[in-house]
Tab-separated table of C-alpha atoms and ligand atoms in Angstrom:
chain	number	residue	atom	x	y	z
A	19	UNK	CA	23.455	-316.921	160.170
A	20	UNK	CA	20.289	-318.380	158.735
A	21	UNK	CA	18.474	-317.619	155.502
A	22	UNK	CA	15.560	-316.054	157.448
A	23	UNK	CA	18.167	-313.655	158.982
A	24	UNK	CA	19.158	-312.559	155.458
A	25	UNK	CA	15.516	-312.256	154.496
A	26	UNK	CA	14.696	-309.916	157.399
A	27	UNK	CA	17.858	-307.888	156.675
A	28	UNK	CA	16.625	-307.350	153.096
A	29	UNK	CA	13.132	-306.374	154.258
A	30	UNK	CA	14.305	-303.799	156.760
A	31	UNK	CA	16.781	-302.401	154.202
A	32	UNK	CA	14.064	-302.097	151.532
A	33	UNK	CA	11.795	-300.352	154.070
A	34	UNK	CA	14.532	-297.833	154.886
A	35	UNK	CA	15.169	-297.123	151.191
A	36	UNK	CA	11.465	-296.693	150.381
A	37	UNK	CA	11.088	-294.286	153.309
A	38	UNK	CA	13.758	-291.897	151.953
A	39	UNK	CA	11.837	-288.842	150.785
A	40	UNK	CA	14.719	-286.716	149.470
A	41	UNK	CA	17.900	-287.408	147.540
A	42	UNK	CA	19.959	-286.446	150.618
A	43	UNK	CA	18.005	-288.854	152.819
A	44	UNK	CA	18.460	-291.584	150.193
A	45	UNK	CA	22.228	-291.045	150.245
A	46	UNK	CA	22.141	-291.513	154.037
A	47	UNK	CA	19.979	-294.659	153.667
A	48	UNK	CA	22.463	-296.096	151.135
A	49	UNK	CA	25.290	-295.688	153.639
A	50	UNK	CA	23.205	-297.327	156.397
A	51	UNK	CA	22.022	-300.263	154.262
A	52	UNK	CA	25.053	-300.952	152.046
A	53	UNK	CA	27.965	-299.048	153.643
A	54	UNK	CA	30.955	-300.465	155.524
A	55	UNK	CA	29.035	-300.634	158.819
A	56	UNK	CA	25.860	-302.085	157.287
A	57	UNK	CA	24.226	-305.395	158.234
A	58	UNK	CA	24.966	-306.816	154.756
A	59	UNK	CA	28.684	-306.188	155.066
A	60	UNK	CA	28.620	-307.622	158.633
A	61	UNK	CA	26.798	-310.742	157.348
A	62	UNK	CA	29.397	-311.226	154.646
A	63	UNK	CA	32.113	-310.966	157.315
A	64	UNK	CA	30.482	-313.754	159.271
A	65	UNK	CA	30.465	-316.216	156.321
A	66	UNK	CA	33.947	-317.455	157.267
A	67	UNK	CA	32.588	-318.805	160.537
A	68	UNK	CA	30.161	-321.138	158.765
A	69	UNK	CA	30.750	-324.788	157.912
A	70	UNK	CA	31.956	-325.119	154.276
A	71	UNK	CA	28.706	-326.837	153.155
A	72	UNK	CA	26.581	-323.937	154.529
A	73	UNK	CA	28.979	-321.203	153.353
A	74	UNK	CA	28.224	-321.527	149.641
A	75	UNK	CA	24.469	-321.129	149.962
A	76	UNK	CA	24.677	-318.405	152.608
A	77	UNK	CA	27.230	-316.543	150.439
A	78	UNK	CA	24.882	-316.588	147.479
A	79	UNK	CA	21.984	-315.357	149.676
A	80	UNK	CA	24.075	-312.453	151.023
A	81	UNK	CA	25.185	-311.463	147.494
A	82	UNK	CA	21.605	-311.524	146.253
A	83	UNK	CA	20.527	-309.435	149.248
A	84	UNK	CA	23.205	-306.845	148.423
A	85	UNK	CA	22.181	-306.733	144.743
A	86	UNK	CA	18.469	-306.304	145.594
A	87	UNK	CA	19.227	-303.485	147.996
A	88	UNK	CA	21.547	-301.841	145.461
A	89	UNK	CA	18.826	-302.066	142.759
A	90	UNK	CA	16.239	-300.627	145.188
A	91	UNK	CA	18.533	-297.646	145.894
A	92	UNK	CA	18.950	-296.971	142.151
A	93	UNK	CA	15.194	-297.240	141.493
A	94	UNK	CA	14.366	-294.894	144.385
A	95	UNK	CA	17.025	-292.432	143.191
A	96	UNK	CA	15.428	-292.251	139.718
A	97	UNK	CA	12.005	-291.671	141.273
A	98	UNK	CA	13.247	-288.868	143.513
A	99	UNK	CA	15.223	-287.232	140.695
A	100	UNK	CA	12.155	-287.281	138.481
A	101	UNK	CA	9.995	-285.747	141.258
A	102	UNK	CA	12.661	-283.081	141.859
A	103	UNK	CA	12.767	-282.213	138.142
A	104	UNK	CA	8.957	-281.968	138.012
A	105	UNK	CA	8.988	-279.676	141.071
A	106	UNK	CA	11.592	-277.406	139.460
A	107	UNK	CA	9.720	-277.204	136.161
A	108	UNK	CA	6.501	-276.329	138.009
A	109	UNK	CA	8.259	-273.636	140.041
A	110	UNK	CA	9.899	-272.060	136.990
A	111	UNK	CA	6.884	-272.295	134.725
A	112	UNK	CA	5.785	-268.945	133.360
A	113	UNK	CA	2.068	-268.474	133.686
A	114	UNK	CA	1.118	-266.776	130.440
A	115	UNK	CA	-2.536	-266.702	131.452
A	116	UNK	CA	-1.757	-264.602	134.537
A	117	UNK	CA	-2.560	-261.268	132.947
A	118	UNK	CA	-5.722	-262.421	131.225
A	119	UNK	CA	-7.295	-264.197	134.162
A	120	UNK	CA	-6.248	-261.980	137.058
A	121	UNK	CA	-9.435	-259.907	136.976
A	122	UNK	CA	-11.167	-257.186	135.026
A	123	UNK	CA	-8.835	-254.460	136.328
A	124	UNK	CA	-5.896	-256.002	134.425
A	125	UNK	CA	-7.145	-255.358	130.899
A	126	UNK	CA	-3.843	-253.572	130.346
A	127	UNK	CA	-2.978	-249.998	129.469
A	128	UNK	CA	-0.777	-248.002	127.150
A	129	UNK	CA	2.972	-248.421	127.531
A	130	UNK	CA	4.642	-245.670	129.539
A	131	UNK	CA	6.518	-244.426	126.456
A	132	UNK	CA	3.238	-244.059	124.537
A	133	UNK	CA	1.629	-242.281	127.487
A	134	UNK	CA	4.622	-239.930	127.618
A	135	UNK	CA	4.469	-239.234	123.875
A	136	UNK	CA	0.797	-238.312	124.160
A	137	UNK	CA	1.420	-236.093	127.172
A	138	UNK	CA	4.221	-234.252	125.350
A	139	UNK	CA	1.989	-233.819	122.303
A	140	UNK	CA	-0.756	-232.382	124.552
A	141	UNK	CA	1.645	-229.846	126.072
A	142	UNK	CA	2.702	-228.564	122.651
A	143	UNK	CA	-0.815	-228.642	121.234
A	144	UNK	CA	-1.720	-226.456	124.220
A	145	UNK	CA	0.942	-223.997	123.027
A	146	UNK	CA	-0.589	-223.887	119.528
A	147	UNK	CA	1.462	-226.582	117.761
A	148	UNK	CA	0.224	-229.199	115.303
A	149	UNK	CA	1.410	-232.843	115.374
A	150	UNK	CA	3.025	-234.383	112.268
A	151	UNK	CA	4.642	-237.733	111.533
A	152	UNK	CA	7.121	-239.061	108.994
A	153	UNK	CA	8.394	-242.476	107.846
A	154	UNK	CA	10.852	-244.519	109.892
A	155	UNK	CA	12.603	-245.786	106.746
A	156	UNK	CA	14.134	-242.684	105.215
A	157	UNK	CA	16.286	-241.677	102.289
A	158	UNK	CA	19.760	-240.309	102.783
A	159	UNK	CA	18.497	-236.990	101.451
A	160	UNK	CA	15.946	-236.383	104.210
A	161	UNK	CA	17.990	-237.837	107.076
A	162	UNK	CA	21.280	-236.118	106.154
A	163	UNK	CA	21.636	-234.139	102.957
A	164	UNK	CA	18.696	-231.736	103.243
A	165	UNK	CA	19.779	-231.186	106.853
A	166	UNK	CA	23.031	-229.620	105.630
A	167	UNK	CA	25.054	-232.841	105.745
A	168	UNK	CA	26.254	-233.653	102.207
A	169	UNK	CA	27.855	-237.092	101.567
A	170	UNK	CA	31.157	-237.342	103.405
A	171	UNK	CA	30.232	-234.593	105.897
A	172	UNK	CA	32.037	-235.421	109.146
A	173	UNK	CA	28.902	-234.695	111.238
A	174	UNK	CA	27.252	-237.806	109.755
A	175	UNK	CA	29.434	-239.837	112.101
A	176	UNK	CA	27.565	-238.266	115.047
A	177	UNK	CA	24.898	-240.878	114.339
A	178	UNK	CA	25.701	-244.569	113.943
A	179	UNK	CA	23.384	-245.408	111.074
A	180	UNK	CA	21.553	-248.637	110.203
A	181	UNK	CA	21.166	-248.914	106.423
A	182	UNK	CA	18.451	-250.802	104.540
A	183	UNK	CA	19.326	-252.903	101.469
A	184	UNK	CA	17.269	-250.952	98.956
A	185	UNK	CA	18.391	-249.007	95.889
A	186	UNK	CA	21.951	-247.683	95.657
A	187	UNK	CA	24.317	-248.541	98.518
A	188	UNK	CA	23.644	-246.430	101.650
A	189	UNK	CA	20.780	-244.550	99.990
A	190	UNK	CA	18.039	-245.895	102.306
A	191	UNK	CA	18.249	-246.055	106.084
A	192	UNK	CA	16.379	-246.291	109.369
A	193	UNK	CA	16.112	-242.662	110.458
A	194	UNK	CA	18.637	-241.788	113.157
A	195	UNK	CA	16.553	-238.862	114.454
A	196	UNK	CA	13.183	-237.179	113.864
A	197	UNK	CA	14.815	-234.154	112.172
A	198	UNK	CA	14.026	-235.423	108.604
A	199	UNK	CA	10.343	-234.787	109.385
A	200	UNK	CA	11.216	-231.055	109.585
A	201	UNK	CA	12.121	-231.230	105.895
A	202	UNK	CA	8.960	-233.145	104.965
A	203	UNK	CA	6.783	-230.614	106.818
A	204	UNK	CA	8.495	-227.590	105.204
A	205	UNK	CA	8.144	-229.220	101.775
A	206	UNK	CA	4.437	-229.790	102.316
A	207	UNK	CA	3.337	-226.390	103.597
A	208	UNK	CA	4.437	-222.752	103.566
A	209	UNK	CA	5.290	-220.867	106.793
A	210	UNK	CA	4.157	-219.990	109.392
A	211	UNK	CA	4.796	-223.437	110.879
A	212	UNK	CA	4.367	-224.565	114.489
A	213	UNK	CA	4.689	-228.338	114.584
A	214	UNK	CA	5.939	-231.204	116.767
A	215	UNK	CA	6.971	-234.535	115.260
A	216	UNK	CA	7.207	-237.565	117.555
A	217	UNK	CA	8.442	-240.973	116.437
A	218	UNK	CA	10.736	-243.932	116.614
A	219	UNK	CA	14.431	-243.643	115.762
A	220	UNK	CA	17.184	-246.194	115.233
A	221	UNK	CA	20.905	-246.119	115.920
A	222	UNK	CA	23.658	-248.666	116.194
A	223	UNK	CA	23.986	-247.768	119.884
A	224	UNK	CA	24.879	-250.482	122.380
A	225	UNK	CA	22.038	-250.736	124.925
A	226	UNK	CA	22.905	-249.322	128.331
A	227	UNK	CA	21.102	-247.476	131.137
A	228	UNK	CA	20.574	-244.370	128.951
A	229	UNK	CA	20.720	-245.744	125.374
A	230	UNK	CA	18.597	-248.090	123.307
A	231	UNK	CA	19.150	-248.970	119.629
A	232	UNK	CA	15.441	-248.233	119.073
A	233	UNK	CA	14.187	-245.188	120.948
A	234	UNK	CA	11.817	-242.231	120.539
A	235	UNK	CA	12.315	-238.553	119.914
A	236	UNK	CA	10.015	-235.605	119.635
A	237	UNK	CA	11.082	-232.914	117.210
A	238	UNK	CA	9.817	-229.341	117.258
A	239	UNK	CA	9.904	-226.806	114.430
A	240	UNK	CA	8.789	-223.190	114.356
A	241	UNK	CA	9.102	-221.027	111.228
A	242	UNK	CA	7.667	-217.541	111.310
A	243	UNK	CA	8.641	-213.895	110.914
A	244	UNK	CA	10.833	-212.357	113.599
A	245	UNK	CA	11.572	-215.607	115.515
A	246	UNK	CA	14.605	-215.266	117.833
A	247	UNK	CA	16.775	-217.455	120.014
A	248	UNK	CA	14.851	-215.982	122.972
A	249	UNK	CA	11.660	-217.603	121.632
A	250	UNK	CA	13.470	-220.943	121.528
A	251	UNK	CA	14.744	-220.590	125.122
A	252	UNK	CA	11.307	-219.508	126.347
A	253	UNK	CA	9.586	-222.415	124.597
A	254	UNK	CA	12.000	-224.951	126.103
A	255	UNK	CA	11.501	-223.435	129.571
A	256	UNK	CA	7.698	-223.476	129.178
A	257	UNK	CA	7.789	-227.122	128.122
A	258	UNK	CA	10.129	-228.072	131.005
A	259	UNK	CA	7.833	-226.492	133.602
A	260	UNK	CA	4.715	-228.031	132.050
A	261	UNK	CA	6.132	-231.552	131.889
A	262	UNK	CA	8.395	-231.812	134.939
A	263	UNK	CA	6.588	-229.364	137.218
A	264	UNK	CA	7.718	-226.326	139.190
A	265	UNK	CA	11.279	-226.328	140.519
A	266	UNK	CA	12.685	-228.021	137.394
A	267	UNK	CA	14.273	-225.565	134.937
A	268	UNK	CA	16.092	-225.676	131.624
A	269	UNK	CA	19.401	-224.271	130.462
A	270	UNK	CA	21.064	-224.124	127.052
A	271	UNK	CA	24.726	-224.986	126.477
A	272	UNK	CA	26.535	-224.111	123.225
A	273	UNK	CA	26.796	-227.141	120.955
A	274	UNK	CA	26.924	-228.073	117.277
A	275	UNK	CA	24.354	-229.505	114.874
A	276	UNK	CA	24.802	-229.042	111.099
A	277	UNK	CA	21.132	-228.055	110.638
A	278	UNK	CA	20.975	-225.308	113.268
A	279	UNK	CA	23.111	-222.195	113.770
A	280	UNK	CA	23.690	-221.319	116.542
A	281	UNK	CA	23.101	-224.705	118.176
A	282	UNK	CA	22.673	-225.705	121.785
A	283	UNK	CA	22.167	-228.705	123.959
A	284	UNK	CA	19.369	-228.262	126.397
A	285	UNK	CA	19.560	-229.605	129.867
A	286	UNK	CA	17.037	-229.715	132.680
A	287	UNK	CA	17.562	-229.661	136.438
A	288	UNK	CA	18.432	-233.184	137.589
A	289	UNK	CA	15.179	-234.437	139.090
A	290	UNK	CA	17.006	-236.952	141.266
A	291	UNK	CA	18.916	-234.338	143.290
A	292	UNK	CA	16.947	-231.220	142.226
A	293	UNK	CA	20.143	-229.535	141.115
A	294	UNK	CA	22.321	-230.288	144.135
A	295	UNK	CA	24.554	-232.743	142.217
A	296	UNK	CA	24.421	-236.544	142.383
A	297	UNK	CA	25.757	-239.699	140.712
A	298	UNK	CA	23.063	-239.695	137.982
A	299	UNK	CA	23.942	-236.175	136.765
A	300	UNK	CA	27.710	-236.627	137.334
A	301	UNK	CA	27.506	-234.030	140.140
A	302	UNK	CA	26.556	-231.267	137.654
A	303	UNK	CA	22.933	-230.830	138.802
A	304	UNK	CA	21.783	-230.979	135.136
A	305	UNK	CA	20.738	-233.764	132.741
A	306	UNK	CA	20.907	-233.464	128.955
A	307	UNK	CA	17.600	-234.021	127.214
A	308	UNK	CA	18.115	-232.940	123.626
A	309	UNK	CA	19.499	-230.592	121.005
A	310	UNK	CA	18.148	-227.367	119.542
A	311	UNK	CA	19.017	-224.191	117.670
A	312	UNK	CA	18.002	-221.677	115.012
A	313	UNK	CA	17.237	-223.295	111.628
A	314	UNK	CA	20.346	-223.028	109.423
A	315	UNK	CA	19.807	-220.950	106.219
A	316	UNK	CA	21.147	-223.924	104.178
A	317	UNK	CA	18.192	-226.016	105.445
A	318	UNK	CA	15.769	-223.280	104.364
A	319	UNK	CA	17.507	-223.219	100.972
A	320	UNK	CA	17.056	-227.023	100.582
A	321	UNK	CA	13.267	-226.646	100.899
A	322	UNK	CA	12.888	-223.292	99.134
A	323	UNK	CA	12.043	-221.118	102.158
A	324	UNK	CA	13.385	-217.540	101.908
A	325	UNK	CA	15.720	-217.111	104.883
A	326	UNK	CA	15.569	-213.294	104.532
A	327	UNK	CA	11.865	-213.327	105.231
A	328	UNK	CA	11.477	-216.288	107.614
A	329	UNK	CA	13.360	-217.363	110.713
A	330	UNK	CA	12.884	-220.482	112.770
A	331	UNK	CA	14.041	-222.700	115.567
A	332	UNK	CA	14.058	-226.466	115.970
A	333	UNK	CA	14.599	-228.876	118.824
A	334	UNK	CA	14.655	-232.640	119.284
A	335	UNK	CA	14.727	-234.635	122.469
A	336	UNK	CA	14.331	-238.174	123.780
A	337	UNK	CA	10.815	-239.268	124.796
A	338	UNK	CA	12.165	-242.338	126.608
A	339	UNK	CA	14.612	-240.112	128.507
A	340	UNK	CA	11.754	-237.789	129.555
A	341	UNK	CA	9.757	-240.760	130.896
A	342	UNK	CA	12.840	-242.109	132.620
A	343	UNK	CA	13.509	-238.837	134.414
A	344	UNK	CA	9.972	-238.001	135.345
A	345	UNK	CA	9.199	-241.474	136.731
A	346	UNK	CA	12.535	-242.111	138.394
A	347	UNK	CA	13.408	-245.126	136.221
A	348	UNK	CA	17.110	-245.874	136.545
A	349	UNK	CA	17.543	-247.891	133.334
A	350	UNK	CA	15.942	-247.424	129.885
A	351	UNK	CA	16.163	-251.159	129.212
A	352	UNK	CA	13.243	-251.743	131.626
A	353	UNK	CA	11.014	-250.207	128.942
A	354	UNK	CA	11.628	-253.044	126.497
A	355	UNK	CA	12.083	-256.174	128.611
A	356	UNK	CA	8.287	-256.563	128.949
A	357	UNK	CA	8.297	-257.411	132.649
A	358	UNK	CA	4.649	-256.974	133.572
A	359	UNK	CA	5.587	-256.068	137.179
A	360	UNK	CA	7.516	-253.034	135.884
A	361	UNK	CA	4.967	-251.983	133.250
A	362	UNK	CA	1.991	-252.265	135.606
A	363	UNK	CA	3.323	-249.472	137.819
A	364	UNK	CA	2.572	-246.732	135.329
B	11	FA5	C1	19.664	-235.207	117.569
B	11	FA5	O1	19.229	-236.325	117.287
B	11	FA5	C2	19.239	-233.984	116.843
B	11	FA5	N1	18.439	-234.355	115.699
B	11	FA5	C3	18.456	-233.079	117.798
B	11	FA5	C4	18.163	-231.718	117.226
B	11	FA5	C5	16.935	-231.472	116.638
B	11	FA5	C6	19.113	-230.715	117.288
B	11	FA5	C7	16.665	-230.193	116.106
B	11	FA5	C8	18.867	-229.438	116.776
B	11	FA5	C9	17.620	-229.210	116.188
B	11	FA5	P1	21.089	-236.106	119.587
B	11	FA5	O2	21.843	-237.157	118.828
B	11	FA5	O3	21.867	-235.397	120.642
B	11	FA5	O4	20.492	-234.993	118.641
B	11	FA5	O5	19.819	-236.799	120.249
B	11	FA5	C10	18.857	-236.018	120.913
B	11	FA5	C11	18.300	-236.768	122.120
B	11	FA5	O6	17.751	-238.018	121.733
B	11	FA5	C12	19.330	-237.125	123.189
B	11	FA5	O7	19.623	-236.029	124.019
B	11	FA5	C13	18.595	-238.203	123.933
B	11	FA5	O8	17.621	-237.637	124.792
B	11	FA5	C14	17.892	-238.936	122.816
B	11	FA5	N2	18.690	-240.097	122.364
B	11	FA5	C15	19.693	-240.110	121.473
B	11	FA5	N3	20.183	-241.360	121.306
B	11	FA5	C16	19.458	-242.162	122.112
B	11	FA5	C17	19.453	-243.559	122.396
B	11	FA5	N4	20.299	-244.398	121.778
B	11	FA5	N5	18.579	-244.052	123.305
B	11	FA5	C18	17.705	-243.200	123.918
B	11	FA5	N6	17.641	-241.880	123.708
B	11	FA5	C19	18.510	-241.354	122.805
């Protein structure tokens, strides 16, 4: 073995290492150039055959060759790892300019929940209702007490409440439903009243396919002379047909709310199976949308309306749930994850 032999062994090894274009290929090159069957290891094996005076120098040359090749493998590995990291970062990069630069047609539009709220308002305005709004941060009195739920009333536990640190303990809260706006409307004007009240509500609900901790309801309130439960049922049916279209109907099931008597839950034909029964509606053919009932005389008393002269009904249902059902969305959480591919569809 001559020194030029070692030199050419190093050159061909360096060429092989430089040619490796992936980390896997580099691992294969390392085995070829430095592994048990490599030329370097074979050269070292042949050192014993040399005369003692040649052996020392040749041994040093072989060791240096091995170290250079080893260093070249390490350097190439760092380069390839860096390139791989850069490729991954580029692939995962979120292009925040996408929406702005993708053309004039992507100026954006109202969120589906806002579109739904407006459509529901339009339906009720078409039936002669006015639209009213109330605050999202409410007092205990409006959210509970005036609605026939004095402190300690067991029905308060129907709603998992988020309280605000303001004033006396548990006196201020994020409204759990839009029903407090009924009270504000009745305080601000005498009957007759035909009003819908949309808005955001808050509950300590764990997010799942049909619940969000922040969601939207639309409340309805009618106070007039001679109002009956039949008017309530007819109004719900008219709304159901107007919003969901023909073939989708409503039904009322006895229920309990402290501020209405009698109370009912209203359900609409499951739009997924059109009443035949499926997984979404637990095979019942119906999906619950909200609560309703005749205004309880205690609520009229809280706002000074004479229950002998005036009767009324109220209802409240989920706007997000309406949008979900009408547009075949299987999970409410899509509404708040801000995935432009989902939002763009509507
Ligand atoms: C109420 O909130 C009553 N205030 C409704 C009412 C008004 C009854 C007037 C009588 C008279 P309930 O807790 O069932 O009721 O909620 C009504 C609807 O709001 C539900 O059917 C559902 O559509 C929607 N909703 C309730 N919680 C959530 C939530 N966490 N996420 C999304 N929608 C919800």
